[in-house]
Short mmCIF file of C-alpha atoms in Angstrom, two decimals:
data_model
loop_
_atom_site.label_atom_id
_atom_site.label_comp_id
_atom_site.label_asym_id
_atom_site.label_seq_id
_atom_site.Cartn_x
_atom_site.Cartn_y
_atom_site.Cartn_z
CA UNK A 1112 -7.27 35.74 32.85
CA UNK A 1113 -9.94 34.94 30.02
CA UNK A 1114 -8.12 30.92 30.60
CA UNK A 1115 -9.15 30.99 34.30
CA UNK A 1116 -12.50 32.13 33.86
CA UNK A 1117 -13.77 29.80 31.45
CA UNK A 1118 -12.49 27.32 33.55
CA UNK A 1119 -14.00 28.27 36.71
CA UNK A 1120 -17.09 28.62 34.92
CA UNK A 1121 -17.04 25.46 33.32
CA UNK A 1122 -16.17 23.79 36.69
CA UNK A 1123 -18.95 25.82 38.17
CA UNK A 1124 -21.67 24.27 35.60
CA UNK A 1125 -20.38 20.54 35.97
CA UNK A 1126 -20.65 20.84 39.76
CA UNK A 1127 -24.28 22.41 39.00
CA UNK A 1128 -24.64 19.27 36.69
CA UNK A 1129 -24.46 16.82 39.61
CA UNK A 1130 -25.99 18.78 41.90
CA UNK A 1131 -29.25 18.36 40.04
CA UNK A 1132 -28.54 14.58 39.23
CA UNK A 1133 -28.00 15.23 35.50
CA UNK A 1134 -24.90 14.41 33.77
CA UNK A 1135 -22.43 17.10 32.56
CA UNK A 1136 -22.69 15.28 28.92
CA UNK A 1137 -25.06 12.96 27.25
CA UNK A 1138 -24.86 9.80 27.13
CA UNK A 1139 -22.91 8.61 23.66
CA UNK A 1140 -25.21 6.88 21.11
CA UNK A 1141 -24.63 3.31 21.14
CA UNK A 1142 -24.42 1.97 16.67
CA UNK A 1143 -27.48 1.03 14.64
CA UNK A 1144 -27.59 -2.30 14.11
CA UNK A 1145 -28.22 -4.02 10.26
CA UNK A 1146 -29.50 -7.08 9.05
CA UNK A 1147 -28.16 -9.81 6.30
CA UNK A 1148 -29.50 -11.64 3.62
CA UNK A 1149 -27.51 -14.74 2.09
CA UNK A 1150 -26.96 -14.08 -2.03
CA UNK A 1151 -25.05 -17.57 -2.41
CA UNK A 1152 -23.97 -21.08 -0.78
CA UNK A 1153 -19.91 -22.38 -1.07
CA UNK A 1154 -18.59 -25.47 0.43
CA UNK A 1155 -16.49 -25.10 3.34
CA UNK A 1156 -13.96 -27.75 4.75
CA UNK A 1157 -15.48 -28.23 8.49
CA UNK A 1158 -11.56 -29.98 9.05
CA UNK A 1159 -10.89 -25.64 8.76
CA UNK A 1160 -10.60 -24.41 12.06
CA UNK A 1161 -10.70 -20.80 9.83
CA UNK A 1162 -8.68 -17.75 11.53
CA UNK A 1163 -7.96 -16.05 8.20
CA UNK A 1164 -9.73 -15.45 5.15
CA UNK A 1165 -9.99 -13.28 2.24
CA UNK A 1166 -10.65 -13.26 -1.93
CA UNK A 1167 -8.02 -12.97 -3.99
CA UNK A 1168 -8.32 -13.28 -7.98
CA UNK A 1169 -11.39 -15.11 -7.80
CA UNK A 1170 -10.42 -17.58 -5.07
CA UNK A 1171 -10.37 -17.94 -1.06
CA UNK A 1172 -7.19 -17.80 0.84
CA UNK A 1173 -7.79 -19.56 4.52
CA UNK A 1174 -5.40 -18.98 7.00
CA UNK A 1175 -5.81 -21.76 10.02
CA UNK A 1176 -5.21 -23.03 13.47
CA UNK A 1177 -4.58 -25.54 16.03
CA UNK A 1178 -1.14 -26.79 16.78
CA UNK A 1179 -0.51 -29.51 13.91
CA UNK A 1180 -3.47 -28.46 11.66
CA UNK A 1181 -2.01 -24.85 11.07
CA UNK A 1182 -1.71 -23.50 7.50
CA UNK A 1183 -2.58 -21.67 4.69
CA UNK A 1184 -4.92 -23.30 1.68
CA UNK A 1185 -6.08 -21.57 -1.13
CA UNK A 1186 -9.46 -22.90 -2.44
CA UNK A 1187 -11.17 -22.93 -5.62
CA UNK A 1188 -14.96 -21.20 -4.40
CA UNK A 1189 -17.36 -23.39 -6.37
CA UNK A 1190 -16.07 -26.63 -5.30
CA UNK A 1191 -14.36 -26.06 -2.38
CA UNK A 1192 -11.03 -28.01 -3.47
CA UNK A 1193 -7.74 -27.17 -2.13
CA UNK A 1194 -5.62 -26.02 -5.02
CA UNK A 1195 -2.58 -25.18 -3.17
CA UNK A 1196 -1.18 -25.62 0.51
CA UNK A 1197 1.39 -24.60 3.10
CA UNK A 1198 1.52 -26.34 6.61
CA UNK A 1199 3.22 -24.53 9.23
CA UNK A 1200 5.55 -26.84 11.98
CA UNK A 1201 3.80 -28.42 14.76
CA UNK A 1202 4.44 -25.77 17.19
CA UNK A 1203 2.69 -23.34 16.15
CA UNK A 1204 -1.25 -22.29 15.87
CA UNK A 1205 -1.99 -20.82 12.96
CA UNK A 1206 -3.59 -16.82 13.22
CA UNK A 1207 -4.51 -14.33 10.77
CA UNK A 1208 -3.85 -13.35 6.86
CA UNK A 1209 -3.22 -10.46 4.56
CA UNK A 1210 -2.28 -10.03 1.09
CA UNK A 1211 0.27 -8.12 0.43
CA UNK A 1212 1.69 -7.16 -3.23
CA UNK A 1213 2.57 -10.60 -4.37
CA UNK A 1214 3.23 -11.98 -0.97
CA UNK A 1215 0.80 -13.66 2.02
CA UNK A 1216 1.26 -13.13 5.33
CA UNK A 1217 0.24 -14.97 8.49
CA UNK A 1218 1.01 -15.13 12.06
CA UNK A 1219 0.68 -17.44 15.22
CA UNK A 1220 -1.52 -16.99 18.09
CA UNK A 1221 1.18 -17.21 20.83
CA UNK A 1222 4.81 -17.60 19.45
CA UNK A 1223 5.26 -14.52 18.22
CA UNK A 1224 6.13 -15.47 15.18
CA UNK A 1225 4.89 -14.79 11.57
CA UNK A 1226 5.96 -16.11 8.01
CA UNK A 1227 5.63 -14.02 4.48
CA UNK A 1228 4.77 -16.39 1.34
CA UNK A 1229 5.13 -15.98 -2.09
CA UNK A 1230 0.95 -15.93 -3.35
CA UNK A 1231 1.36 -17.97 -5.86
CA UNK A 1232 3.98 -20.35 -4.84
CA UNK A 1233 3.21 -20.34 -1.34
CA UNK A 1234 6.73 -21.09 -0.77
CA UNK A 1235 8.22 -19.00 2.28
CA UNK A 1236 10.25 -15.88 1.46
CA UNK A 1237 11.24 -14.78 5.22
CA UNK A 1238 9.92 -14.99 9.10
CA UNK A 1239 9.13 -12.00 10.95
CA UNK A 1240 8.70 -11.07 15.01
CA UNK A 1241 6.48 -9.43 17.28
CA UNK A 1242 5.18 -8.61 20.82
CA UNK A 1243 1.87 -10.10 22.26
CA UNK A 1244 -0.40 -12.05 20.67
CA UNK A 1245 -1.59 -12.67 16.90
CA UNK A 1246 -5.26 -12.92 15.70
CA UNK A 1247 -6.93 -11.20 12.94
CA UNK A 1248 -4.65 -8.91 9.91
CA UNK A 1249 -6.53 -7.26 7.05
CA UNK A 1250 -4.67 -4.16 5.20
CA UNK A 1251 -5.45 -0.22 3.62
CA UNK A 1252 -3.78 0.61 1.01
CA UNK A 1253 -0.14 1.47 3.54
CA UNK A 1254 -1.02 -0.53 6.55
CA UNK A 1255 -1.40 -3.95 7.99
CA UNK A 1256 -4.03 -3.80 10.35
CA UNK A 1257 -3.91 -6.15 13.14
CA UNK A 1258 -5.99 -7.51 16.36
CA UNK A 1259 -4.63 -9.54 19.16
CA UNK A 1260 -8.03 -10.31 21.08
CA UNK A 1261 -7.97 -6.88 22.93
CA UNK A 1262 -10.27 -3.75 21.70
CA UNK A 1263 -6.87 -2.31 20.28
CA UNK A 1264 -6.31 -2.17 16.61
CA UNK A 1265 -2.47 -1.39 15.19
CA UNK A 1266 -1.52 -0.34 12.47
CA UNK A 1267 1.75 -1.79 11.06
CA UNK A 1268 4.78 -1.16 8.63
CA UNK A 1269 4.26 -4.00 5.80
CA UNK A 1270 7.95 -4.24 5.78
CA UNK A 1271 9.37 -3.89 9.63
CA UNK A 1272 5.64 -5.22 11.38
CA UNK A 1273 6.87 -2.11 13.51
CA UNK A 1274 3.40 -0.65 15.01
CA UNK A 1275 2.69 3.00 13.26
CA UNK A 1276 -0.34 3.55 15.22
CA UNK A 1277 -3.64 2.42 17.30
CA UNK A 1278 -7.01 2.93 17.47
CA UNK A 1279 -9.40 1.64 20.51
CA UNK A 1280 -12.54 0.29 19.35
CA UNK A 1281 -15.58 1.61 21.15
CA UNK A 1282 -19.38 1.43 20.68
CA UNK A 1283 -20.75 4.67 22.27
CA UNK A 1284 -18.86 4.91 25.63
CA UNK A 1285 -18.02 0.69 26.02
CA UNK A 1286 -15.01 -0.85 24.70
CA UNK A 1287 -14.93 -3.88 22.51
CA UNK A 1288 -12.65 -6.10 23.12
CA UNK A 1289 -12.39 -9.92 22.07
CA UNK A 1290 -11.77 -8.51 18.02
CA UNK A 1291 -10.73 -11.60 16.31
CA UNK A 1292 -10.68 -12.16 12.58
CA UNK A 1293 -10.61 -8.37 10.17
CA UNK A 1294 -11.41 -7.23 6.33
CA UNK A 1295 -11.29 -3.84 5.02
CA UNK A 1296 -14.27 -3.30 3.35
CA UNK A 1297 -14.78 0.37 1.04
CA UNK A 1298 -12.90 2.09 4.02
CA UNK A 1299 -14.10 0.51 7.17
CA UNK A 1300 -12.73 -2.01 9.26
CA UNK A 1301 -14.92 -5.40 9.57
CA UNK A 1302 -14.25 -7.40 12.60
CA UNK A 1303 -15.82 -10.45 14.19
CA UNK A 1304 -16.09 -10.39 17.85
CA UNK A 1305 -14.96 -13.79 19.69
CA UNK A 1306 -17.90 -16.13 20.19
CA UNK A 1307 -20.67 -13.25 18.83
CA UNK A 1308 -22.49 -13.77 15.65
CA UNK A 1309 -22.28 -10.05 15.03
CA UNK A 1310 -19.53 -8.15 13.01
CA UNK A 1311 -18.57 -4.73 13.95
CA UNK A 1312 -17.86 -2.03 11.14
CA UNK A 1313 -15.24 0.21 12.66
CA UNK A 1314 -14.20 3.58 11.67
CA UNK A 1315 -10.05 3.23 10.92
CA UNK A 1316 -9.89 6.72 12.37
CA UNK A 1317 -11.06 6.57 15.38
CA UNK A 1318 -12.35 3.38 16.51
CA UNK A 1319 -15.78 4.34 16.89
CA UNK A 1320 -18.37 1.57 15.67
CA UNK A 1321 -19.99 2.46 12.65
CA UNK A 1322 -22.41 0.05 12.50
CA UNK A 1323 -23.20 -3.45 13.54
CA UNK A 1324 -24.51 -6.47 11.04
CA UNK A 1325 -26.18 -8.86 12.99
CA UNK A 1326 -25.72 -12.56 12.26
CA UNK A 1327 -27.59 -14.43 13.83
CA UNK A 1328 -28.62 -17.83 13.06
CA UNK A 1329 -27.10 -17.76 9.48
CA UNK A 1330 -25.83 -21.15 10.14
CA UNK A 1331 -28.19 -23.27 12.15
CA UNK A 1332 -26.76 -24.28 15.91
CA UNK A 1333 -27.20 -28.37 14.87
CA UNK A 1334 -24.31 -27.96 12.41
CA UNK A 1335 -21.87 -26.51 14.57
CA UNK A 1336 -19.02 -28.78 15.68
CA UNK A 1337 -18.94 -27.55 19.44
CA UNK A 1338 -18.92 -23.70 21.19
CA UNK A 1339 -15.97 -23.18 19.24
CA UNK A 1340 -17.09 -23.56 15.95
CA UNK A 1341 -17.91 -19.67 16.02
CA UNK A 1342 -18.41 -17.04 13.27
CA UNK A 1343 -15.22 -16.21 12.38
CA UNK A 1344 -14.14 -15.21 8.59
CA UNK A 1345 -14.84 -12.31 6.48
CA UNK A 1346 -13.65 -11.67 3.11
CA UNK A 1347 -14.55 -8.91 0.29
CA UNK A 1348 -14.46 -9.10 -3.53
CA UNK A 1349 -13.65 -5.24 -4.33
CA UNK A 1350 -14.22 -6.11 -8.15
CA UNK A 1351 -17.67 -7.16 -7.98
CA UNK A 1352 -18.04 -5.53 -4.37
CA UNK A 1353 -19.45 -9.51 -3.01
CA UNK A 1354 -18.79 -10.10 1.20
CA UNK A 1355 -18.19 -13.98 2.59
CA UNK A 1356 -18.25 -14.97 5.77
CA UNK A 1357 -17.67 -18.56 7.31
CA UNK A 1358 -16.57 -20.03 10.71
CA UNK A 1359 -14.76 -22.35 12.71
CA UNK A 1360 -15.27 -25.95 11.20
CA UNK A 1361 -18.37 -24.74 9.24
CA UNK A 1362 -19.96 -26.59 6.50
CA UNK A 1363 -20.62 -23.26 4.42
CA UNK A 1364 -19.20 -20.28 3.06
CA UNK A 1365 -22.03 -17.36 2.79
CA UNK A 1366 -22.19 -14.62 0.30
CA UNK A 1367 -24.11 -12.10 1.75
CA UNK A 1368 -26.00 -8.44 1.46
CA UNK A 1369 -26.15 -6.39 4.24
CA UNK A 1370 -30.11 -5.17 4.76
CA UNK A 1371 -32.08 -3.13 7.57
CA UNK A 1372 -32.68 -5.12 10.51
CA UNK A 1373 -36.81 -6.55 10.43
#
């Protein structure tokens, strides 16, 4: 009986709610938003069309795309020269990349395919399959977290790429979708958005957005390739806690600090 009336009662107060034009809850916060500042200049292959990327024992790892450019390069920071390189068949486009003990994976956009390399051979040690479609991977220290352009995150078995579980990605009450490229940075999940020059800092246990760090015009619009040449690359140095981020055919590789917004 106690069940039914708090029930009643609470039906009873959300009818009263919209009777008097109010709304039965408040309105969810939307994130605070952060600044950056840029600590340090590398040089950045614009031929990368970058859809991976993360720091590894003092170097980059860049996973990349289009059909017949797709691959994975690992690059010395000061320079920017290729030390070692894997191209993937002409088939397939190039997605997302994750370190895993002493292997690499990536995956393809569309073919549902992915392929595990030895890190420091980069020589192929076995293929793997999934559902849907492949953009961004970063890892915790159990997971492979991955992003397939929806506002869904999964959570994955390293070994099977079985899904373990999901989170959906919300700021406030609105979704956000279009999550392309990840890191895991001091346990949150970094993610750019498609075609924003914002990155989203995601809590891994619910999906709620943490914060935002606000991009804009870190590299100037004049050396952009074309409206594809987006921000879209983030990688973390957890030894001397340093952030990157680079883009689609950019010049540049930023180091940067994350400030309050002026």
């Amino acid at each position: 009986m106690r069940l039914k009336t708090l029930l009643r009662t609470s039906a009873v107060a959300a009818i009263s709610a919209i009777a008097l034009g109010c709304s039965a809850l408040p309105p969810a916060a939307s994130a605070p938003v952060s600044g950056y500042t840029v600590v340090a200049k590398f040089p950045h292959s614009t031929d990368n069309y970058t859809e991976g990327f993360l720091f590894k024992d003092g170097l980059f790892y860049e996973g990349t795309g289009m059909e017949g450019r797709s691959g994975l390069q690992v690059i010395q920071p000061a320079t920017g020269k290729v030390l070692q390189r894997h191209d993937m068949t002409r088939q397939f486009f190039g997605e997302g990349i994750v370190d895993w003990g002493a292997n690499i994976y990536q995956w393809t956009w569309q073919t549902h395919t992915g392929v595990v390399l030895d890190r420091f051979s980069l020589r192929p040690v076995r293929t793997f399959s999934y559902t849907g479609e492949g953009w961004g991977m970063t890892r915790d220290t159990k997971t492979i977290i991955t992003s397939d352009g929806s506002n869904t995150l999964r959570f994955r078995n390293p070994e099977t790429f079985a899904e373990v579980r999901h989170i959906v990605v919300h700021d406030g009450a609105k979704n956000i979708d279009q999550l392309n490229e990840l890191e895991y940075i001091k346990g949150e999940i970094w993610a750019n958005v498609w075609h924003q020059e914002r990155i989203a800092r995601i809590s891994p246990k619910d999906g709620h957005v943490i914060s935002w760090v606000d991009c804009t015009g870190i590299l100037p619009a004049n050396q952009k390739r074309d409206d594809e040449s987006v921000l879209n690359g983030i990688a973390y140095d957890a030894a001397t806690d340093r952030i990157f981020i680079t883009g689609k055919q950019w010049p540049t590789i930023f180091e940067i600090k994350v400030v309050p917004k002026k």
